[in-house]
Coordinates of N, CA and C and ligand atoms in Angstrom, one line a residue:
X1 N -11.7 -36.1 17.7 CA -12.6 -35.0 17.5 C -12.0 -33.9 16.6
X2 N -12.5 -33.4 15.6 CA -12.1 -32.3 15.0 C -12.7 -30.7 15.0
X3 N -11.5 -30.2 15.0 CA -12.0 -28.5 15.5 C -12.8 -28.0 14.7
X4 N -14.2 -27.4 15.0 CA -14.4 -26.5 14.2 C -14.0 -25.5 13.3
X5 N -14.1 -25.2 12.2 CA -13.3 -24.2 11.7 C -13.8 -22.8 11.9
X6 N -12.7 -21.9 12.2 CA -12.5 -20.5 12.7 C -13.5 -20.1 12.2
X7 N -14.4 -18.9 12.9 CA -15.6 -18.0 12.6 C -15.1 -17.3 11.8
X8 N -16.2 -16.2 11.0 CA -15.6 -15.5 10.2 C -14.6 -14.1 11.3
X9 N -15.6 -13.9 12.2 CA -15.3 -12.8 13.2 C -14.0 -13.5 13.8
X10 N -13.6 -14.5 14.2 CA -12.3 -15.0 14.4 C -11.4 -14.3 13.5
X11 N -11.4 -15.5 12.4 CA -10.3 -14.6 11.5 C -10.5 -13.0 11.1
X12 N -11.3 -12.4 11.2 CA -11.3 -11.0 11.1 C -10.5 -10.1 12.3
X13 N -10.5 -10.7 13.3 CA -10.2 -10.2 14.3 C -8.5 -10.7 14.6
X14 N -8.6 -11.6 13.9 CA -7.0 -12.2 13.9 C -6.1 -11.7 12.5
X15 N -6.9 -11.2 12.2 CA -6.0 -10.4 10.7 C -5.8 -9.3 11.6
X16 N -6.5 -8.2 12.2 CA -6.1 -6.8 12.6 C -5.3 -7.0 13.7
X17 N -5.1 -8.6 14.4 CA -4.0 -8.1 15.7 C -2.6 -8.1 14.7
X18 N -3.0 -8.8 13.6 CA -1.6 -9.4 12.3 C -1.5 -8.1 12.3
X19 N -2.3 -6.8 11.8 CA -1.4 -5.9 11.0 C -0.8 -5.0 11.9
X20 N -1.6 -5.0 13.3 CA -1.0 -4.0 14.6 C 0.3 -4.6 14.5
X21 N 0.9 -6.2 14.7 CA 1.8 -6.6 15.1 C 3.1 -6.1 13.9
X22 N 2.2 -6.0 12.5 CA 3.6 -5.4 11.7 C 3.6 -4.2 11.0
X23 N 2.9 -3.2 12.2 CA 3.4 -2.1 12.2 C 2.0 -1.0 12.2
X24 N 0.8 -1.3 11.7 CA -0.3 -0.5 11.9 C -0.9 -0.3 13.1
X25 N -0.4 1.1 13.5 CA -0.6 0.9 15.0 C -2.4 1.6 15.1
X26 N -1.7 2.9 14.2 CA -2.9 4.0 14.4 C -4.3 3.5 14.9
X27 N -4.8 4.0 15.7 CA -6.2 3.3 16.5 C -7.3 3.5 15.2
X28 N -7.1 4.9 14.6 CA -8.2 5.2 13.9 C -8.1 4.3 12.8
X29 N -7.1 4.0 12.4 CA -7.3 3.5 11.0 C -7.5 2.1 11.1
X30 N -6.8 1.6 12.4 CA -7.5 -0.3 12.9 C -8.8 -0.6 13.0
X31 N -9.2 0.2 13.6 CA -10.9 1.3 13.4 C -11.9 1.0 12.2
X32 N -10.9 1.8 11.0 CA -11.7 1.5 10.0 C -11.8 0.4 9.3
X33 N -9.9 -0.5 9.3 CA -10.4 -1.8 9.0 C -11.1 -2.8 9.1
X34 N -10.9 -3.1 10.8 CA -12.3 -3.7 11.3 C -13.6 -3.1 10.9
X35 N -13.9 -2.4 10.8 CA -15.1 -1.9 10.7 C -15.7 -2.1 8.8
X36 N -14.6 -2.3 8.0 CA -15.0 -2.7 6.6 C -15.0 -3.9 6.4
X37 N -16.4 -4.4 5.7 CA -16.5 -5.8 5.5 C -15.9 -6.2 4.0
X38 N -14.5 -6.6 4.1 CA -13.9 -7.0 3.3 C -14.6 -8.1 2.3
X39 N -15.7 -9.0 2.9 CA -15.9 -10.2 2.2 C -16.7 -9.2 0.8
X40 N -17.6 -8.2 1.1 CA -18.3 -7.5 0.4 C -17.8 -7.0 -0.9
X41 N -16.1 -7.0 -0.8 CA -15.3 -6.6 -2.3 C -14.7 -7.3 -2.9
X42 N -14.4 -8.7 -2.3 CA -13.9 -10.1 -3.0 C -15.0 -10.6 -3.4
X43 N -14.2 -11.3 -4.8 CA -15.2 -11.9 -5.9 C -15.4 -13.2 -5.3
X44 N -16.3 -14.1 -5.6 CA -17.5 -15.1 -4.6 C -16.1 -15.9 -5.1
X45 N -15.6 -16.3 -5.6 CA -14.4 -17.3 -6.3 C -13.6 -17.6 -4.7
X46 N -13.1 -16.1 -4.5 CA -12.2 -16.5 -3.4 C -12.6 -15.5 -1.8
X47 N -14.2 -16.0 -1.5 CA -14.8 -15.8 -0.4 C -14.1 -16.3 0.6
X48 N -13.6 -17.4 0.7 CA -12.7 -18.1 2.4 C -11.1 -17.7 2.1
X49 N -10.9 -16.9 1.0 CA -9.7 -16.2 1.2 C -9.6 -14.2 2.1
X50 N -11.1 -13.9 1.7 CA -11.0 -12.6 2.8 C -10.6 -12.2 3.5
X51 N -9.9 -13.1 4.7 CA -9.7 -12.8 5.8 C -8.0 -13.3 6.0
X52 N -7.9 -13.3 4.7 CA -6.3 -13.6 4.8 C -5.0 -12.3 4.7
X53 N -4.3 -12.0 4.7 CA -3.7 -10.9 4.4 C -2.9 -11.0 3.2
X54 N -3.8 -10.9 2.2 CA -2.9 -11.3 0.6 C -3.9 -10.3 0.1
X55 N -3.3 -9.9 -1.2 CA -4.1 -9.2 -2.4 C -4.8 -10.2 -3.3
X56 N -5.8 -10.2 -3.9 CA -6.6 -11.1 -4.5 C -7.4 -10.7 -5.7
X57 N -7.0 -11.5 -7.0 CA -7.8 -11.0 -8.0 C -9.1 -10.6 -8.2
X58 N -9.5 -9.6 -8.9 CA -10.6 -8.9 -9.1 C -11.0 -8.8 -10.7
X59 N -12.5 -8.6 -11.2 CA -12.2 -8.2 -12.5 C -11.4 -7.6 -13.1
X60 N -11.4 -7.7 -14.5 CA -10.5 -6.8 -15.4 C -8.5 -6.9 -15.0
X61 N -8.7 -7.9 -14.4 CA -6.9 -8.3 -14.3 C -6.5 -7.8 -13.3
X62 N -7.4 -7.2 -12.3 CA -6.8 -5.9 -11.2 C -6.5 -7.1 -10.0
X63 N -6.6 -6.3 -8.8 CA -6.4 -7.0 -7.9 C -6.9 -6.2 -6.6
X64 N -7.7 -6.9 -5.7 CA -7.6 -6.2 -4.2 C -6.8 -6.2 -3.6
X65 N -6.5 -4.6 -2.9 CA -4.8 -4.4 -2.1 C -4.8 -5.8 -1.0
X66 N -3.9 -6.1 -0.7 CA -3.6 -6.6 0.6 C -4.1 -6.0 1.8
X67 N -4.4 -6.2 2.5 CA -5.1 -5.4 3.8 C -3.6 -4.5 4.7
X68 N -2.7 -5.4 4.9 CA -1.7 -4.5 5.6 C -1.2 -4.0 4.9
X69 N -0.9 -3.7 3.2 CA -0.6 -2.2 2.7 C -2.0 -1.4 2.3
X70 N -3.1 -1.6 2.8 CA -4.0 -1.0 2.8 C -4.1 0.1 4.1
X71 N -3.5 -0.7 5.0 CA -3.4 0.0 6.7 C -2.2 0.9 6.4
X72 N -1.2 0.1 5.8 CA 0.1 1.1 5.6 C 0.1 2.1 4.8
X73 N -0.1 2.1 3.9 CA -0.6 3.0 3.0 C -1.6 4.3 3.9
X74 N -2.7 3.8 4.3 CA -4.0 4.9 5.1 C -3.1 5.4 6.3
X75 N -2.1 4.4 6.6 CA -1.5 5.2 8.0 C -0.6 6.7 7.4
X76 N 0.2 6.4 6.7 CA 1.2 7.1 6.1 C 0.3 8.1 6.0
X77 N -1.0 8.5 5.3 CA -1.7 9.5 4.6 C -1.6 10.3 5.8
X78 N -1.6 10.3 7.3 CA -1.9 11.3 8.7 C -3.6 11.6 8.4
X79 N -4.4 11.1 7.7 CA -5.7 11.9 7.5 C -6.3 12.8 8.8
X80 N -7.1 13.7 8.8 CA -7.7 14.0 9.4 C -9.3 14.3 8.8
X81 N -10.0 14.6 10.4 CA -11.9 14.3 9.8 C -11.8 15.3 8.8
X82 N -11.3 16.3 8.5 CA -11.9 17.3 7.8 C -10.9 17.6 6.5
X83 N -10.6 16.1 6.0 CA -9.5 16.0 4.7 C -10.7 15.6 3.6
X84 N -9.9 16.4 2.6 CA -10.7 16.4 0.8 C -9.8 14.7 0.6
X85 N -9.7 13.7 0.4 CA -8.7 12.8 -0.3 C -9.3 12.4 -1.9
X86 N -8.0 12.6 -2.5 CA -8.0 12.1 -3.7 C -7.9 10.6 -4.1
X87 N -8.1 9.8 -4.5 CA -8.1 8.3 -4.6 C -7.8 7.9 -6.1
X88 N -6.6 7.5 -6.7 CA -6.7 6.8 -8.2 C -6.7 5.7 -7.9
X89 N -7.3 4.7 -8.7 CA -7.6 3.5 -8.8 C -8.4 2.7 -7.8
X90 N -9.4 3.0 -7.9 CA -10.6 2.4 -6.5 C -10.9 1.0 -7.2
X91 N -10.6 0.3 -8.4 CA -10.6 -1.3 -8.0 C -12.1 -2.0 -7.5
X92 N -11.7 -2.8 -6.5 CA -13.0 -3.2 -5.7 C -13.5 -2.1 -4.9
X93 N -12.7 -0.5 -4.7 CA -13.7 0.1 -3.7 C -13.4 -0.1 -2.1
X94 N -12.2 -1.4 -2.0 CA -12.2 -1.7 -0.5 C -11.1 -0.2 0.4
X95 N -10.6 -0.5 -0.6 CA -9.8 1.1 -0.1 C -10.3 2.3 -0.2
X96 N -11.5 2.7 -0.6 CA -12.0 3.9 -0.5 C -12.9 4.0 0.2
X97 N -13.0 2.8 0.8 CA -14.3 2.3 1.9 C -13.4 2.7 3.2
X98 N -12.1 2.0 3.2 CA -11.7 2.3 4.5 C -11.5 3.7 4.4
X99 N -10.5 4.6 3.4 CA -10.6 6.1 3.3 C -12.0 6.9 3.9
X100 N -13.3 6.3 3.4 CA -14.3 7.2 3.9 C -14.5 7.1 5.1
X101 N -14.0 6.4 6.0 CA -14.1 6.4 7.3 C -13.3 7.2 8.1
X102 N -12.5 7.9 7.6 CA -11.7 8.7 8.0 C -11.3 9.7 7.8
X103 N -12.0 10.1 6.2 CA -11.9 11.6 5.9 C -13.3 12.1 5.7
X104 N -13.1 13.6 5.3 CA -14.6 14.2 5.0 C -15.0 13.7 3.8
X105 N -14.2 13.8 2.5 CA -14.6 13.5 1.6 C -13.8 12.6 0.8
X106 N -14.3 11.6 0.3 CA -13.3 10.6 -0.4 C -13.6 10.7 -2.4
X107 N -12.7 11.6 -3.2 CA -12.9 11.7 -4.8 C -12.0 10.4 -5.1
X108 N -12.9 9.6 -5.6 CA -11.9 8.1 -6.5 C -12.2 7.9 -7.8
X109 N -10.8 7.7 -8.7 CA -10.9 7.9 -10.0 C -10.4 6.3 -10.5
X110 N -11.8 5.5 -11.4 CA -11.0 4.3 -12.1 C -11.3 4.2 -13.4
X111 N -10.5 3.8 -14.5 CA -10.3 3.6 -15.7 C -10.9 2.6 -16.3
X112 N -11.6 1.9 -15.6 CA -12.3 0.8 -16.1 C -13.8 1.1 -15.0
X113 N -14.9 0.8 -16.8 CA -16.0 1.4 -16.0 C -17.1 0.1 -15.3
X114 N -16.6 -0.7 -15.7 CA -17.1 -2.2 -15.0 C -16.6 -2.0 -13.6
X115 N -15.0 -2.1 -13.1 CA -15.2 -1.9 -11.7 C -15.4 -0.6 -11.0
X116 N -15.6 0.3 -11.6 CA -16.4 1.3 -11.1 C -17.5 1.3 -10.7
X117 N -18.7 0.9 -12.2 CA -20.0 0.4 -11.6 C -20.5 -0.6 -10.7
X118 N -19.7 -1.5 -10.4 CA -19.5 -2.5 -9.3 C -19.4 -1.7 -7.9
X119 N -18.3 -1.5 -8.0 CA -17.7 -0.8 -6.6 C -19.0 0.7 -6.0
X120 N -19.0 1.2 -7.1 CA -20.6 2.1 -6.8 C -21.8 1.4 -6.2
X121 N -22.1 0.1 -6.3 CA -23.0 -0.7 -6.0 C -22.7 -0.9 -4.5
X122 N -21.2 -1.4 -4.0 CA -21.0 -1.5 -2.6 C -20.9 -0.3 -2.0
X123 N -20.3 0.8 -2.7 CA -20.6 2.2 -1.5 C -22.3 2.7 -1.2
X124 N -23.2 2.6 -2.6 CA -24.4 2.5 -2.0 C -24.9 1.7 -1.3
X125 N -24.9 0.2 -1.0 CA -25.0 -0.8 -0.3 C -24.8 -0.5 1.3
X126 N -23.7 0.0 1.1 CA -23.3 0.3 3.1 C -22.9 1.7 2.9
X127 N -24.0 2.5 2.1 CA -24.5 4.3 2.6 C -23.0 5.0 2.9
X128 N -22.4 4.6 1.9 CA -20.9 5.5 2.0 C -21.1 6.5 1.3
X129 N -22.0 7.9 2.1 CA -22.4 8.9 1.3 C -21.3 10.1 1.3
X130 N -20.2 9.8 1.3 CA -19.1 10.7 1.3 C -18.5 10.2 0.1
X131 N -18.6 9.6 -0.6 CA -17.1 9.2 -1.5 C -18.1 9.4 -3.0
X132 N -17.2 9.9 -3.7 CA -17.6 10.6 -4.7 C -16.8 10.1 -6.0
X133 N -17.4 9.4 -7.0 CA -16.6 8.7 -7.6 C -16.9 9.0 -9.4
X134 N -15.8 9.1 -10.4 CA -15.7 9.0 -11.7 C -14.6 8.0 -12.5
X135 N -15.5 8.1 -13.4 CA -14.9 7.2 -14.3 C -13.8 7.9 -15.7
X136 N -12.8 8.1 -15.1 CA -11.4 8.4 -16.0 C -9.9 8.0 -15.8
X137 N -9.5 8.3 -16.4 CA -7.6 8.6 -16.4 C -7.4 9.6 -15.3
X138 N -6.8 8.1 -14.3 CA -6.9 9.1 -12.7 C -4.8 9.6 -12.6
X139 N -4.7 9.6 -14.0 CA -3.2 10.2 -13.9 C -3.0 11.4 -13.8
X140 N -4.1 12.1 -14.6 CA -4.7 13.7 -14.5 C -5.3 14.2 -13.5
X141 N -5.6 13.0 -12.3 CA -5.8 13.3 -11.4 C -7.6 13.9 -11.8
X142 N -8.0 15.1 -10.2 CA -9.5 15.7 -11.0 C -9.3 16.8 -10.7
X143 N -9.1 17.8 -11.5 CA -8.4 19.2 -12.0 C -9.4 20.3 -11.1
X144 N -11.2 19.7 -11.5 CA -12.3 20.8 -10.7 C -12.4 20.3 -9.5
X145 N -11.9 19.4 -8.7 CA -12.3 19.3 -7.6 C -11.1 19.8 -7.1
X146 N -10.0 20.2 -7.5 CA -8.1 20.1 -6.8 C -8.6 21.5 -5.9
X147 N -7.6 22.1 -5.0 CA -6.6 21.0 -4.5 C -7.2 20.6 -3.5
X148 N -6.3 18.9 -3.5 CA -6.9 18.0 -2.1 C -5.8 18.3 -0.9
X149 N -6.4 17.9 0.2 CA -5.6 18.0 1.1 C -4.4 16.5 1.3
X150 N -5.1 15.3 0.7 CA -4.5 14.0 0.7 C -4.8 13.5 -0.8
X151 N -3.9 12.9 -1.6 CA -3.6 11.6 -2.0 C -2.9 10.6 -2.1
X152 N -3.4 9.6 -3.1 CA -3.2 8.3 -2.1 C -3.8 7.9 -4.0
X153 N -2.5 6.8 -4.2 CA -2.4 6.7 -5.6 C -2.0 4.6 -5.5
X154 N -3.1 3.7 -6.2 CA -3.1 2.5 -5.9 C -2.9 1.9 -6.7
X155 N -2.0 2.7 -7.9 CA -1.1 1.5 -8.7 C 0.1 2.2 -8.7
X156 N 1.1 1.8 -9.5 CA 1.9 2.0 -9.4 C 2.6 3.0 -10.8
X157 N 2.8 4.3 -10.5 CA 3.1 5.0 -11.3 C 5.0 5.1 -11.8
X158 N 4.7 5.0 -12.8 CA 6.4 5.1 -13.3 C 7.1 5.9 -12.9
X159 N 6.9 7.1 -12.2 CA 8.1 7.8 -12.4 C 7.3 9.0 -11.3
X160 N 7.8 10.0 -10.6 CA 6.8 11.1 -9.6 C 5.6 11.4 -10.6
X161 N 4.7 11.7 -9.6 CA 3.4 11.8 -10.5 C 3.2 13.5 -10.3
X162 N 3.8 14.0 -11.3 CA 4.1 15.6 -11.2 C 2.7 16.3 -10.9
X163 N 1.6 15.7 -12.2 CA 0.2 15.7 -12.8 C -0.4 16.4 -11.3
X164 N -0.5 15.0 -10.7 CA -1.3 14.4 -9.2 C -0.6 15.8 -8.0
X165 N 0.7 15.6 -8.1 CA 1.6 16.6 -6.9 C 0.8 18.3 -6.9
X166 N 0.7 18.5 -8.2 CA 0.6 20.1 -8.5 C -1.0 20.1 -8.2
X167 N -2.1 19.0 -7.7 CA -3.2 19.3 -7.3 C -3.4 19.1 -5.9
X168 N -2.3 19.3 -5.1 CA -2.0 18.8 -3.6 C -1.9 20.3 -3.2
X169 N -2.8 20.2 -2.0 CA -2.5 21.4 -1.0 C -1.0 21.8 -0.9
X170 N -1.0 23.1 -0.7 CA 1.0 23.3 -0.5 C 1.2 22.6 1.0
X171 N 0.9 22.0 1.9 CA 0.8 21.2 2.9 C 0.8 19.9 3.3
X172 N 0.2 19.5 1.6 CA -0.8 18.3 1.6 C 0.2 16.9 1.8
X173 N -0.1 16.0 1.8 CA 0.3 14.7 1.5 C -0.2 14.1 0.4
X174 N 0.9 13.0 -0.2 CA 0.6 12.6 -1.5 C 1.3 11.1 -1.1
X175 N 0.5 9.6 -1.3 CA 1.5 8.6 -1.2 C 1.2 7.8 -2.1
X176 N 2.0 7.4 -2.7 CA 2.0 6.4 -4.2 C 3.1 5.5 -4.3
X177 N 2.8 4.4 -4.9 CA 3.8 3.1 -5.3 C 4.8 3.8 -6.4
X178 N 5.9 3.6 -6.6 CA 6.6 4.5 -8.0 C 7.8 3.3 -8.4
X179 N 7.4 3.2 -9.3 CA 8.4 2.5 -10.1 C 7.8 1.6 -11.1
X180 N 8.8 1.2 -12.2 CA 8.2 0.4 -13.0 C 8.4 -1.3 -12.9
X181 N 7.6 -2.3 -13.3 CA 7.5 -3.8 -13.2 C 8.1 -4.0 -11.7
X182 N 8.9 -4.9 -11.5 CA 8.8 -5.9 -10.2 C 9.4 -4.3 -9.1
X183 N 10.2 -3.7 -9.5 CA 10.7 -2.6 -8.7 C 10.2 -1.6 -8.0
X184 N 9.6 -1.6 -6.9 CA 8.5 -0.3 -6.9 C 8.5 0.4 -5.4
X185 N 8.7 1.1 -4.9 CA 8.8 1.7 -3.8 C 7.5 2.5 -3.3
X186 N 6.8 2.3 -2.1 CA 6.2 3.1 -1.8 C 6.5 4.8 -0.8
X187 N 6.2 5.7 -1.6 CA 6.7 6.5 -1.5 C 5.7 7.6 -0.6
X188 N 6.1 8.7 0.3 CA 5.1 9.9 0.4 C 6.2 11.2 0.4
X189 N 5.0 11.8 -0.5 CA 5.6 13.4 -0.4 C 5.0 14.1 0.5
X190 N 5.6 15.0 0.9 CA 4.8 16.0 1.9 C 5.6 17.3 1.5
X191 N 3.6 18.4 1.5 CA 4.0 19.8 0.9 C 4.8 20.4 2.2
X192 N 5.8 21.1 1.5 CA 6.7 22.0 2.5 C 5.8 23.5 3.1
X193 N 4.7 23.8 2.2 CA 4.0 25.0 2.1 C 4.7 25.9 1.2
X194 N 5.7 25.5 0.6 CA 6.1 26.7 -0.7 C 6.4 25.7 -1.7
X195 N 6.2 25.2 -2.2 CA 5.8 24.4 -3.5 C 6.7 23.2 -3.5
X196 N 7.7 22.8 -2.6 CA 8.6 21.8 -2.1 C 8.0 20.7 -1.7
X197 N 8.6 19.8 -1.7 CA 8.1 18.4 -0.9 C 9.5 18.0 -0.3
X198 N 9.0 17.3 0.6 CA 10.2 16.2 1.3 C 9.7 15.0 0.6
X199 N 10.5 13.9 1.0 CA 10.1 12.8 0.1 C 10.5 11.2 0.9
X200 N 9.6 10.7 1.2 CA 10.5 9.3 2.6 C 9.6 8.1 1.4
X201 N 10.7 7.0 2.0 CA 10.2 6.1 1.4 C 10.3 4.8 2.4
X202 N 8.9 4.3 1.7 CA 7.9 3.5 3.0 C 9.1 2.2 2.6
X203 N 8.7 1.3 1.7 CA 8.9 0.0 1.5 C 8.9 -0.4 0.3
X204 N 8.8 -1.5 0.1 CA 9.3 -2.3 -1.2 C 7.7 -2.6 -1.6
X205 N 7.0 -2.4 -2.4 CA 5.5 -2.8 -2.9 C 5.5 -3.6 -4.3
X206 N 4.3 -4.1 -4.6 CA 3.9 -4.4 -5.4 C 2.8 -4.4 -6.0
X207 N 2.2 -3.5 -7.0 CA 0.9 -2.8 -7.5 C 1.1 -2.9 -9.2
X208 N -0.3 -3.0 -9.5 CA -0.6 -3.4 -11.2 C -0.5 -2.2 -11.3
X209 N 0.5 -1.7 -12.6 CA 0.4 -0.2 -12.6 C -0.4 0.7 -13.2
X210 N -0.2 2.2 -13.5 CA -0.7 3.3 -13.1 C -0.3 3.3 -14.9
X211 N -1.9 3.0 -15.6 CA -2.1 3.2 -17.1 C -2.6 4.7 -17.6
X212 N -2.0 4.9 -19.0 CA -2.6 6.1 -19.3 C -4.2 5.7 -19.8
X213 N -5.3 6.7 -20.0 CA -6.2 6.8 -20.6 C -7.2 5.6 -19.8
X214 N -8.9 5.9 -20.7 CA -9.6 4.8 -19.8 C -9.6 3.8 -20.7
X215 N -9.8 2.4 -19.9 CA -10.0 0.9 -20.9 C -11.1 1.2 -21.8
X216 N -10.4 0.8 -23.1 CA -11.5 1.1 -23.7 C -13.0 -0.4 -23.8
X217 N -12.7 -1.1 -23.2 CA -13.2 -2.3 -23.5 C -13.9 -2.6 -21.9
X218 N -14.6 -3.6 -21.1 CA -15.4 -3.9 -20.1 C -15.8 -2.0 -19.5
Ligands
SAH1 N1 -7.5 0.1 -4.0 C1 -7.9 -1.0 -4.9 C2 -6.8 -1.6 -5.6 C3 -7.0 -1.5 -7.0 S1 -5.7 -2.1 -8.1 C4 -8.7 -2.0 -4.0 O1 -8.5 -2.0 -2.8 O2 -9.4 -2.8 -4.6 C5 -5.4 -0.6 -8.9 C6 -6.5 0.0 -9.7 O3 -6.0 1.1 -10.4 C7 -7.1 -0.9 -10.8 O4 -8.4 -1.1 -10.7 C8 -6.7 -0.2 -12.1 O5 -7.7 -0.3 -13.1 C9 -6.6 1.3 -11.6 N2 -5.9 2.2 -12.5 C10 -4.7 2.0 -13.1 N3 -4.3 3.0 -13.8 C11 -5.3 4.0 -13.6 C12 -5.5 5.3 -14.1 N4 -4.7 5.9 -14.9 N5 -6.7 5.9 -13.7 C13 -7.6 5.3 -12.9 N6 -7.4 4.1 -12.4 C14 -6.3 3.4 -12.8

């Protein structure tokens, strides 16, 4: 006899005990994982890969995060309900889905206006009437909405993102990938309250990086 193959809700529920196990504890933010339906931001190509814990191609050469540096990443942030978060590179949108579940308000900036208009389609779709989203060079960060109380930066920027830092609460948290090609550290600053940051570093990452200007093309 042969076994059925695993439900989708199986493997969903067996990815989030994976990420508790390596290291995503936070209730709230396990919370928001389960609660985002990942299949909804993967391209139909690699639908029976959703529920895996890998990053997976998206239009325009990008990629969707991995889900456990998606947890790791949202844990790091400390969000609270009544946080502004800043978001560069929203991609498929899966990571600003799980952000809106956690903050008041979620601003996401992407460079490419194809997956922007895509990704706008899924936050209307499941009434994610908090996340607020433009299409630019999210290295400038967004000047009229600053300062945020969190960001949270999803490619990988060469070098401190001075730009992004100087629109952070004096309090605030800021966490980004930094470095250039295969080398890249996930990093968080945290405001001291007088224009300082401390500076800890998460882990070893891997993110398509953090381009100047918008594509001019798709
Ligand atoms: N969080 C996304 C991952 C997206 S990959 C998800 O879960 O799907 C990183 C994204 O950053 C890509 O879509 C890329 O186009 C975008 N990006 C790179 N440089 C950027 C910039 N300067 N401004 C805005 N978005 C940028």
């Amino acid at each position: 006899m042969t076994e059925a193959p695993d439900t989708d809700e199986t493997q969903r529920a067996r990815l989030i005990l994976s990420l508790r196990s390596q290291g995503v504890t936070d209730p709230k933010v396990l919370d928001a994982l389960e609660k985002t339906p990942r299949d909804l931001f993967v391209p139909n190509l690699f639908q029976d890969r959703t529920w895996e814990d890998s990053a997976l191609p998206i239009a325009c050469g990008q990629t969707i995060s991995q889900p456990f540096i998606v947890g790791l990443m949202t844990q790091a942030l400390r969000i609270e309900s009544r946080s502004r978060v800043l978001e560069i590179g929203t991609g498929s949108g899966y990571q600003t889905a799980v952000l809106s579940r956690l903050a008041r308000y979620v601003y996401t900036v992407e460079r490419y206006r194809t997956l922007m208009g895509e990704a706008e389609k899924r936050f209307r779709h499941l009434d994610l009437l908090n996340v607020i989203t433009r299409f630019g060079d999210g290295g400038e960060g967004w000047p009229e909405q600053a300062p945020f109380d969190r960001i949270l930066v999803t490619a990988a920027a060469p070098d401190e993102p001075k730009a992004l830092l100087a629109q952070l609460k004096p309090k605030g948290t800021l966490v980004a990938p930094i470095g250039r090609g295969a080398e890249q550290m996930l990093k968080r600053y945290t405001g001291d309250g007088h224009g300082g940051f401390s500076i800890e570093t998460i882990c070893e990452v891997r993110f398509v990086p953090l381009l100047e200007g918008v594509a001019k093309e798709f």
